[in-house]
Short mmCIF file of C-alpha atoms in Angstrom, two decimals:
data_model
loop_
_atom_site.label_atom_id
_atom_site.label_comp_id
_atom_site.label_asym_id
_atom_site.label_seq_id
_atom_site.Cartn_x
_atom_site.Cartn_y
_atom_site.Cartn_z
CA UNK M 447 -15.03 79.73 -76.40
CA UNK M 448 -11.23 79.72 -75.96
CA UNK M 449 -10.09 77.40 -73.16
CA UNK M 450 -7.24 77.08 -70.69
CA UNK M 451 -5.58 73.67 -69.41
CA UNK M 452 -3.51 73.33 -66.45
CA UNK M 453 -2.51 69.91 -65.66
CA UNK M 454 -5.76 67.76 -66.06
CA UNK M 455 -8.15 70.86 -65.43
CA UNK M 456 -9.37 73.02 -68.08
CA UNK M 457 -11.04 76.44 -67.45
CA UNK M 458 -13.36 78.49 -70.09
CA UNK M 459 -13.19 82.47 -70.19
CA UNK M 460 -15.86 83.98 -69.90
CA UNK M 461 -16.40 88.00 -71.92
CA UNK M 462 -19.40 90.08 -70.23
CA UNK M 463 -20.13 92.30 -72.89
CA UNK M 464 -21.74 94.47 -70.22
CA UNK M 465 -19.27 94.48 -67.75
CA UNK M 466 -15.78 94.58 -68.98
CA UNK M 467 -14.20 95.14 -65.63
CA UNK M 468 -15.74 91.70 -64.14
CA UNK M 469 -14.48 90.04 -67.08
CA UNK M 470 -10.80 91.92 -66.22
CA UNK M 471 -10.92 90.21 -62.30
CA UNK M 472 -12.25 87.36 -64.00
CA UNK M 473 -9.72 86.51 -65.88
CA UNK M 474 -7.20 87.71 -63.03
CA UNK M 475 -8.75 85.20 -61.12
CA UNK M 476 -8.07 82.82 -63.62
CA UNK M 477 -4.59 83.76 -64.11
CA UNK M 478 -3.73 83.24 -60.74
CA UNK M 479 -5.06 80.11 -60.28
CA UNK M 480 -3.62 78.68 -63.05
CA UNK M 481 -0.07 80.12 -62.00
CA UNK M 482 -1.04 78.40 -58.53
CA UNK M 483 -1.67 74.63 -60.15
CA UNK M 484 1.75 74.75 -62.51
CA UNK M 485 3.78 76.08 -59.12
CA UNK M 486 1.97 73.23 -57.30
CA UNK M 487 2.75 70.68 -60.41
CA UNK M 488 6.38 71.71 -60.46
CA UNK M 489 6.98 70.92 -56.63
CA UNK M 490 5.12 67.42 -56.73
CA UNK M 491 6.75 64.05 -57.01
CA UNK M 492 6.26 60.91 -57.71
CA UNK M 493 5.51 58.71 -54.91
CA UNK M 494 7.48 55.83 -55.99
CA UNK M 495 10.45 57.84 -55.94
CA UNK M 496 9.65 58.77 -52.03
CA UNK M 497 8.55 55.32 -51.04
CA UNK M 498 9.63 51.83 -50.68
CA UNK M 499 7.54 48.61 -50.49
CA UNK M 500 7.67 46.56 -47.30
CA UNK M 501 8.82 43.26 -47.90
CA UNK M 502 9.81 43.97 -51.30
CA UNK M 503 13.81 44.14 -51.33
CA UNK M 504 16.85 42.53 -52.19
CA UNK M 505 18.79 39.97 -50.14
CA UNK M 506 22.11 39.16 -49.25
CA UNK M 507 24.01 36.06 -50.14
CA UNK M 508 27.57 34.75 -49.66
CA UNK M 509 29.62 31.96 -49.98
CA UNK M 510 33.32 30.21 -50.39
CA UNK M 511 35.17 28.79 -53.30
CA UNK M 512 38.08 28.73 -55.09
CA UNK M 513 38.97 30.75 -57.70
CA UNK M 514 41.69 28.08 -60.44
CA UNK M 515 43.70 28.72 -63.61
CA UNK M 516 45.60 31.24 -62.22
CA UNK M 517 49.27 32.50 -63.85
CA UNK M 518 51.31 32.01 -60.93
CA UNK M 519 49.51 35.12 -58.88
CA UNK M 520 47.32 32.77 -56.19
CA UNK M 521 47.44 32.45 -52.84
CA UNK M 522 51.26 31.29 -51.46
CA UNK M 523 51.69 28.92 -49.45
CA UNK M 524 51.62 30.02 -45.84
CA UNK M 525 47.73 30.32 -46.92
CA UNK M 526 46.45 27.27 -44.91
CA UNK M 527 42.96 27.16 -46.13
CA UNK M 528 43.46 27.14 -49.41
CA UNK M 529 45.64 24.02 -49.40
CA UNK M 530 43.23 22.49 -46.95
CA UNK M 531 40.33 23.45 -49.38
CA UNK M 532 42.22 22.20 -52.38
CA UNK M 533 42.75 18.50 -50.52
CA UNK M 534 39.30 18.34 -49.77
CA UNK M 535 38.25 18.80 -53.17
CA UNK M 536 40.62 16.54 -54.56
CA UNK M 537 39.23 13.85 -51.92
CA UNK M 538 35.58 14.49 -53.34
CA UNK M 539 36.85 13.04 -56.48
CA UNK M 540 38.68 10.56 -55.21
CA UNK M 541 41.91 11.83 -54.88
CA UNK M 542 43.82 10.57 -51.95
CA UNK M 543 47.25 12.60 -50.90
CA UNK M 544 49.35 11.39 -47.83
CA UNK M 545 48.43 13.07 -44.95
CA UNK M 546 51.87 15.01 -44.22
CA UNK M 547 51.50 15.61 -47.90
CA UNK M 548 50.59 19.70 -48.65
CA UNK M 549 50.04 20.62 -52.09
CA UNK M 550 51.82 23.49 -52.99
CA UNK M 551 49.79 25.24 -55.71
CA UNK M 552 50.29 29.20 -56.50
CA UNK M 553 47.33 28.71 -59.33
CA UNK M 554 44.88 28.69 -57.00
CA UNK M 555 42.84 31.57 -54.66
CA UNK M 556 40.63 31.42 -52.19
CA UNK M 557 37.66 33.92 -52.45
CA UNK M 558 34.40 35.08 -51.15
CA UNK M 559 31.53 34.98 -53.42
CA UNK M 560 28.55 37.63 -52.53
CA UNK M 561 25.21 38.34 -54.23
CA UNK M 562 21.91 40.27 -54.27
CA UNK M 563 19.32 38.07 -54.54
CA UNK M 564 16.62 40.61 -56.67
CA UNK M 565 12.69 40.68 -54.65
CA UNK M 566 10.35 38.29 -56.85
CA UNK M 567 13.45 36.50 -58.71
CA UNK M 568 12.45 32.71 -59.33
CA UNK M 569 14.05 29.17 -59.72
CA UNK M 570 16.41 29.76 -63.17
CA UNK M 571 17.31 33.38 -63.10
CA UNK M 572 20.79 34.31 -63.22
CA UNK M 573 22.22 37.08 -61.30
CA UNK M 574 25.43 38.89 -61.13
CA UNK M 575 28.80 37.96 -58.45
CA UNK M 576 31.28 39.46 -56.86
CA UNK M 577 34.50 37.19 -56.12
CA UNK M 578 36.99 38.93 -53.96
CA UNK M 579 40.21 37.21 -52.53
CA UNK M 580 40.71 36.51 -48.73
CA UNK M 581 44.52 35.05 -49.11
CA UNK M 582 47.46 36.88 -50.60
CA UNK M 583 46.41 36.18 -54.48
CA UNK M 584 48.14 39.30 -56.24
CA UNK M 585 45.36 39.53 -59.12
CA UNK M 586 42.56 36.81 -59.80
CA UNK M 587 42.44 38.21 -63.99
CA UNK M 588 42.18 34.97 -66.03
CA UNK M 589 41.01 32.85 -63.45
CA UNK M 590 37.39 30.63 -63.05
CA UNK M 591 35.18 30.15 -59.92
CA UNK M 592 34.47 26.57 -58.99
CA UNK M 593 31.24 26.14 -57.83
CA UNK M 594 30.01 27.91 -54.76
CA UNK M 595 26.92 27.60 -53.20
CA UNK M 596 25.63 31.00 -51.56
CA UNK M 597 23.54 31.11 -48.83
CA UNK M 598 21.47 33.75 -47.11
CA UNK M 599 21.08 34.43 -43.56
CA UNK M 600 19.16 31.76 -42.31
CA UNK M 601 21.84 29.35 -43.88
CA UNK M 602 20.08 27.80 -46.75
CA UNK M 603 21.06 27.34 -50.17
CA UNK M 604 19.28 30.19 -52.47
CA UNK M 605 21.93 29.84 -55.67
CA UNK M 606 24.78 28.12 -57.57
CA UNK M 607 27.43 30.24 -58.74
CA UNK M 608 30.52 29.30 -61.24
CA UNK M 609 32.17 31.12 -64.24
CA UNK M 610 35.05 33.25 -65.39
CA UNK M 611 35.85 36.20 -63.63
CA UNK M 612 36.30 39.31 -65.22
CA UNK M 613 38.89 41.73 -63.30
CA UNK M 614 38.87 45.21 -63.62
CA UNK M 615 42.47 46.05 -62.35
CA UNK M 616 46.04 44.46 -63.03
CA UNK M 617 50.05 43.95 -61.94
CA UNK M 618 52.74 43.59 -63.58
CA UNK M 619 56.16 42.62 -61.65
CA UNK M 620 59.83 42.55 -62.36
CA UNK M 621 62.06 40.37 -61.40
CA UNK M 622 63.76 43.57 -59.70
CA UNK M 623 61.13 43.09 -57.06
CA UNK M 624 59.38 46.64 -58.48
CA UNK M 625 55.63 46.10 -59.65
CA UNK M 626 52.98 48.40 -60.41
CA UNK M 627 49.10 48.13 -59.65
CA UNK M 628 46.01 49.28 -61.32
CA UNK M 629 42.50 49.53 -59.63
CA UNK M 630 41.76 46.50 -57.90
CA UNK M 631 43.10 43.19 -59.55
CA UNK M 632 42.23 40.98 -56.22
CA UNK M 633 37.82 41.62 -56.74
CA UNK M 634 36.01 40.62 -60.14
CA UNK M 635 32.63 40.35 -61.15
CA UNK M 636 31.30 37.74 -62.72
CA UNK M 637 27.62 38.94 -65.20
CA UNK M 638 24.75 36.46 -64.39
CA UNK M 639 27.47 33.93 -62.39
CA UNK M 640 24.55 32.43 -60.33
CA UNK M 641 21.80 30.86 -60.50
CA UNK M 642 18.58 31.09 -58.39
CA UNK M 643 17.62 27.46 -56.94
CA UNK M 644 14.98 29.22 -54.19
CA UNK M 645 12.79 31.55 -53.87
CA UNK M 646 12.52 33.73 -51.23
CA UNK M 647 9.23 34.04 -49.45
CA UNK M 648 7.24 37.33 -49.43
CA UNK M 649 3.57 38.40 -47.58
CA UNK M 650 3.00 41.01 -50.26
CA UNK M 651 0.23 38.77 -51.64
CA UNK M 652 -1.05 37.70 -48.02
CA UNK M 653 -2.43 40.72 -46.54
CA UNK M 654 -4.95 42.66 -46.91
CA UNK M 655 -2.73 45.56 -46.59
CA UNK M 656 0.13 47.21 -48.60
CA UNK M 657 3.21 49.29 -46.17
CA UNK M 658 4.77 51.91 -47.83
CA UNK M 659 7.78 53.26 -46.18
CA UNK M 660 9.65 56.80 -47.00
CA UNK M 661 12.91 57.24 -47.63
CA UNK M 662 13.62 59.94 -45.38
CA UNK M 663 10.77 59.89 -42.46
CA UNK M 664 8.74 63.10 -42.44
CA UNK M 665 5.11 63.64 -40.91
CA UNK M 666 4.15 66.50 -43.29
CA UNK M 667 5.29 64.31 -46.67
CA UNK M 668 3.28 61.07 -44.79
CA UNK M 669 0.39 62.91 -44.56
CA UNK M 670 0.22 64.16 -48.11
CA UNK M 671 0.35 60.80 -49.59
CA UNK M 672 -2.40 59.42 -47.67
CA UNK M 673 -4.62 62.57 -48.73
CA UNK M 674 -3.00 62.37 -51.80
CA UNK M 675 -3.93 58.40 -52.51
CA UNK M 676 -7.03 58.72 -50.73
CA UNK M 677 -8.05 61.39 -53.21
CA UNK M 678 -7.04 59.28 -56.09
CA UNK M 679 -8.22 56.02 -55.03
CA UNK M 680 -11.31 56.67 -52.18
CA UNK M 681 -11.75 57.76 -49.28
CA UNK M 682 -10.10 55.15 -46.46
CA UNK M 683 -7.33 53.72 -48.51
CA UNK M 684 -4.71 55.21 -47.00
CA UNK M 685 -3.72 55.74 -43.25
CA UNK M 686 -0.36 57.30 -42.73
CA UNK M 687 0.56 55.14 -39.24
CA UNK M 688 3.93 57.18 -38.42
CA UNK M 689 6.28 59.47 -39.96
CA UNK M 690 8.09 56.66 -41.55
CA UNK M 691 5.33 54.09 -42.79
CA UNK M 692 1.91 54.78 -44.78
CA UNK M 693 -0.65 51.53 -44.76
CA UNK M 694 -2.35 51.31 -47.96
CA UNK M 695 -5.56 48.95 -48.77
CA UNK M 696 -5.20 46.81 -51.46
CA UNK M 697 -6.81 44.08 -53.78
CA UNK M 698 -6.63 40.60 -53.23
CA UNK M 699 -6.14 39.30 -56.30
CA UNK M 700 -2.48 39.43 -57.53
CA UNK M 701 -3.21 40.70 -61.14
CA UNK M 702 -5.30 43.45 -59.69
CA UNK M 703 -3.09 44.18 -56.41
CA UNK M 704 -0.45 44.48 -59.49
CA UNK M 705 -2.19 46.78 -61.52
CA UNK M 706 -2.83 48.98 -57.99
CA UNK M 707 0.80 49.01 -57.39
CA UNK M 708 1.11 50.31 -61.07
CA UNK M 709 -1.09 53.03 -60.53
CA UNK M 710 0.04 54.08 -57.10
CA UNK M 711 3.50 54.93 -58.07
CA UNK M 712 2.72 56.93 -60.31
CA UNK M 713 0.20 59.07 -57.82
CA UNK M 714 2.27 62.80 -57.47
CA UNK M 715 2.46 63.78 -54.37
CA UNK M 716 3.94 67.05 -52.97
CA UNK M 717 6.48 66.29 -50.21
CA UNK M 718 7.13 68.28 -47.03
CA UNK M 719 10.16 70.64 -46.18
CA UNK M 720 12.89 68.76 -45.61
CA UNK M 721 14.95 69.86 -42.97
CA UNK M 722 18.37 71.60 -44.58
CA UNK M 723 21.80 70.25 -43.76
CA UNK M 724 25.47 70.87 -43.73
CA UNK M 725 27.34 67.22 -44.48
CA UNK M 726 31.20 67.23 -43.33
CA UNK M 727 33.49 64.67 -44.36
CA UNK M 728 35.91 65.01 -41.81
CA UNK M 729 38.32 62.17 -43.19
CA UNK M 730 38.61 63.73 -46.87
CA UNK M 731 37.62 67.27 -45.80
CA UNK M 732 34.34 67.73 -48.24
CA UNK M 733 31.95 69.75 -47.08
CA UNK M 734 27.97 69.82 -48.71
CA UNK M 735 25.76 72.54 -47.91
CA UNK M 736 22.26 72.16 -48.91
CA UNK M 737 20.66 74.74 -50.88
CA UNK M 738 17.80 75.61 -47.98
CA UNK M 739 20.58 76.71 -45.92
CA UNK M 740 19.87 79.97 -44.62
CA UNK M 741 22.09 82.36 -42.10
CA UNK M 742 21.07 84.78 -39.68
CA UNK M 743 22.97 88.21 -39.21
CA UNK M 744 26.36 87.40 -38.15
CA UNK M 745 29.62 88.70 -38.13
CA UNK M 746 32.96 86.10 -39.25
CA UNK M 747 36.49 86.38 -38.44
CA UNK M 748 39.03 84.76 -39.94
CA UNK M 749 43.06 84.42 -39.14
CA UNK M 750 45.62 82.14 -39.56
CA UNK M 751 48.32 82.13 -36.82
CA UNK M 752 51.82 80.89 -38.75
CA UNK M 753 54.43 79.71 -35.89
CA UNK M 754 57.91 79.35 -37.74
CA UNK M 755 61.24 77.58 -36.14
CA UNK M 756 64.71 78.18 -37.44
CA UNK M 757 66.76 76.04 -35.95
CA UNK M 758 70.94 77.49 -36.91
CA UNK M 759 74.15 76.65 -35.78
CA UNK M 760 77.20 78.95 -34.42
CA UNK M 761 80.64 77.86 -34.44
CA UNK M 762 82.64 79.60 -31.89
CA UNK M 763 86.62 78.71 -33.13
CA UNK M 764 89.46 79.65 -30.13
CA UNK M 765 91.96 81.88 -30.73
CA UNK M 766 95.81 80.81 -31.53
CA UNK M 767 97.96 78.88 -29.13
CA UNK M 768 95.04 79.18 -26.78
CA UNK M 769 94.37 75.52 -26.21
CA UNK M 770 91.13 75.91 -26.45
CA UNK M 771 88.76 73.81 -28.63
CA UNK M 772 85.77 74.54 -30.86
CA UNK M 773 82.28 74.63 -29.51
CA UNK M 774 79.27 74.63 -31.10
CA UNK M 775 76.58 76.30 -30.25
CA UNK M 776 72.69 76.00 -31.40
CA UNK M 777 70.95 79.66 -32.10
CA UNK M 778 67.08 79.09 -32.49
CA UNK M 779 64.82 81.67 -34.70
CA UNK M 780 61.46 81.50 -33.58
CA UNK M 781 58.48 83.90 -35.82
CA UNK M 782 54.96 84.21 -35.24
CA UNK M 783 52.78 85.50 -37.97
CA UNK M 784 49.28 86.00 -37.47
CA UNK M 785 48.45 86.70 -40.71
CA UNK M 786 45.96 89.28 -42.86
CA UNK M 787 42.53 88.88 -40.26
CA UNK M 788 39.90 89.10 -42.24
CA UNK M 789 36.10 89.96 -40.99
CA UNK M 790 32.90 89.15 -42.84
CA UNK M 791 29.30 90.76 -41.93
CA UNK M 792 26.85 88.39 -42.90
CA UNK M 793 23.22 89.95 -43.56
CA UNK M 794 20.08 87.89 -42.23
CA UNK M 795 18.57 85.45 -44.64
CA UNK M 796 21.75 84.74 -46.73
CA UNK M 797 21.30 82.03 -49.33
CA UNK M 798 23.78 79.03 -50.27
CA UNK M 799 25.59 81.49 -53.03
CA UNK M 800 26.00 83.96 -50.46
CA UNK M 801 27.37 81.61 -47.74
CA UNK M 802 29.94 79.99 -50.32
CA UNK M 803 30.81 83.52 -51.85
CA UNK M 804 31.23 84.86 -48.21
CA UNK M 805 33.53 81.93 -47.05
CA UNK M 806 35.83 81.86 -50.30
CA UNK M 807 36.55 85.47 -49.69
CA UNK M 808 37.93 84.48 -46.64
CA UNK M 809 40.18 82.65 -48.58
CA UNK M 810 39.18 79.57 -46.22
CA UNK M 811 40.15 76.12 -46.59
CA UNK M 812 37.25 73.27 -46.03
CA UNK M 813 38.82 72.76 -42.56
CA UNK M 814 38.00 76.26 -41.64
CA UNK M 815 34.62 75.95 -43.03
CA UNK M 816 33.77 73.38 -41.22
CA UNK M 817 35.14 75.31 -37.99
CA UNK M 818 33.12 78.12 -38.87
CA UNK M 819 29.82 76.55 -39.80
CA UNK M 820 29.91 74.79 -36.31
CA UNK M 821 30.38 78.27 -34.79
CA UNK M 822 27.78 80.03 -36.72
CA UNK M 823 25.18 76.51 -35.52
CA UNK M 824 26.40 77.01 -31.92
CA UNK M 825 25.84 80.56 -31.76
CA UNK M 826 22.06 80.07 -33.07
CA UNK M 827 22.96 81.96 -36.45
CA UNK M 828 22.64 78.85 -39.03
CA UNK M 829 19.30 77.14 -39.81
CA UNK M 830 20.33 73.54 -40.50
CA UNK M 831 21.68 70.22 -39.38
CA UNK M 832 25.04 69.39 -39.14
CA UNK M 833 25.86 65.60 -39.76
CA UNK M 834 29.25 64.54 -39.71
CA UNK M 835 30.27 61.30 -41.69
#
């Protein structure tokens, strides 16, 4: 008996050697379905792609050092910090300058050091920071942190960082005054810099309960994972609370809450229809259009009004022995050019290819796209959001 598998399901056919026309919608029947489960299979995805964990997240750390060894490109010396930082160090070692004394030191930086402090890390991981000057260093390539101590937002002490920093950019001077500049030389990073001294805290073991939270809230796609896990896992594991956050039951234990976890992400689930939108980037002039963008009939028209000024100047000379003088007079040329108007008919249910193929015929610019997206959205004709960045 041959057999077909679609996904995890197989089927059998079936031959009625008395009836060859039920085996015919049989096997129709069959067809179908199976077409159904791999169009179903294709649009799924996998719910840890869709969801994040509550509590489980990174957090944010900064703190203040100096940044030595320097070639001459630290901080000058109207920088008052950094030679008040520099005297305070030297004090911690016992240095004592005169007070009217200000060490004037162009080898030295003053930076901010930031970090992400990884969910779960412990006590003797390293992880990666970013030094970035806050004086008027020109470049901080070839210099090393001193030791910072980077603290979260409750102000305690979560790691240690120190090292050399590596700089992506550079400058080079002359002693013409004219430099040149490439990327950044004033940020670096510094690869496992830091080291975790605390942990942070987390209730992901504590409760009896497990919030998952979407990416982009949506009721339909909320729903479907609680079916979807509660189909996997039992009945009353999952109870999607809001469009945003699904509440999942989980073991107590933490090797088999872990093992859940495992398993859960990988659950597919088939999200709901996102809502399509237009994105305009009004400061660089980029314009995204989702690909479930759809128009309704509509008619475009498209100009460009030109207004040119010619400013000229007439000199008017006197005739001879006339005692007259020369005068100059301004003549102004002033041209309006509409340009080549263009119209565009735009059938109903036009696609993203259409829409772009429509407006480059127009010859429009991503100004004028933008102009006459909002148009086509205020006059009821385009089926998305607009969101302007």
């Amino acid at each position: 008996m041959p057999t077909v598998r679609a996904g995890s399901l197989a089927f059998s056919t079936i031959h009625f050697s008395q009836c060859k026309g039920r085996s015919v919608r049989f096997r129709s029947t069959l067809l179908i379905l199976c077409s159904v489960l791999f169009s179903s299979s294709t649009l799924a995805a996998r719910l840890g792609d869709l969801v994040d964990v509550e509590g489980i997240r990174g957090n944010q750390l900064i703190g203040y050092s100096l940044v030595v060894g320097l070639d001459g490109t630290g901080d000058k010396n109207q920088v008052r910090f950094t030679n008040q930082s520099v005297t305070n160090m030297l004090r911690q070692f016992g240095v004592q300058l005169p007070a009217k004394i200000d060490p004037k030191v162009k080898n030295v930086a003053a930076v901010a050091v930031s970090a992400v402090l990884p969910p779960g890390y412990s006590r003797g991981q390293a992880i990666d920071v970013t030094v970035s000057s806050i004086g008027d260093a020109k470049s901080l390539r070839g210099g090393t942190l001193l030791l910072a101590q980077l603290r979260g937002a409750d102000g305690e002490i979560y790691a240690l960082a120190q090292g050399s920093v590596v700089v992506g950019g550079m400058q080079a001077q002359g002693n013409s005054g004219s430099s040149i500049t490439i990327n950044t030389p004033t940020a670096g990073l510094i690869p496992n810099g830091a080291t975790v001294e605390r942990e942070i805290p987390t209730d992901f073991q504590s409760n009896n309960n497990v919030y998952l939270n979407l990416h982009r809230p949506e009721f339909k796609t909320a729903n479907n994972i609680a079916t979807a896990l509660n189909q996997t896992f039992g009945y009353g594991t999952a109870t999607a609370e809001s469009a945003t956050r699904i509440a999942v039951k989980a073991p107590l234990s933490p090797g088999s809450r872990v093992a859940f976890m495992s398993a859960l992400e990988d659950v597919d689930v088939i999200p709901g229809k996102m809502s399509p939108r237009v994105v305009f980037n009004s400061r660089t002039g980029t314009v995204v259009i989702g690909e479930n963008v759809v128009v309704h009939a509509a008619a475009v028209s498209h100009g460009n009004l030109t207004v040119t000024i010619r400013e000229s100047a007439n000199v008017n000379q006197p005739g001879p022995l006339s005692n007259g003088r020369t005068a100059v007079t301004p003549q102004s040329e002033l041209r309006v050019n509409q340009g080549n108007g263009h119209s565009v008919v735009i059938p109903t249910a036009t696609t993203l290819r259409s829409i772009v193929n429509a407006l480059n015929g127009l010859g429009a610019t991503p100004d004028d796209i933008m102009s006459i997206l909002q148009a086509l959205h205020e006059a009821g004709a385009l089926d998305a959001e607009l969101v302007v960045i």
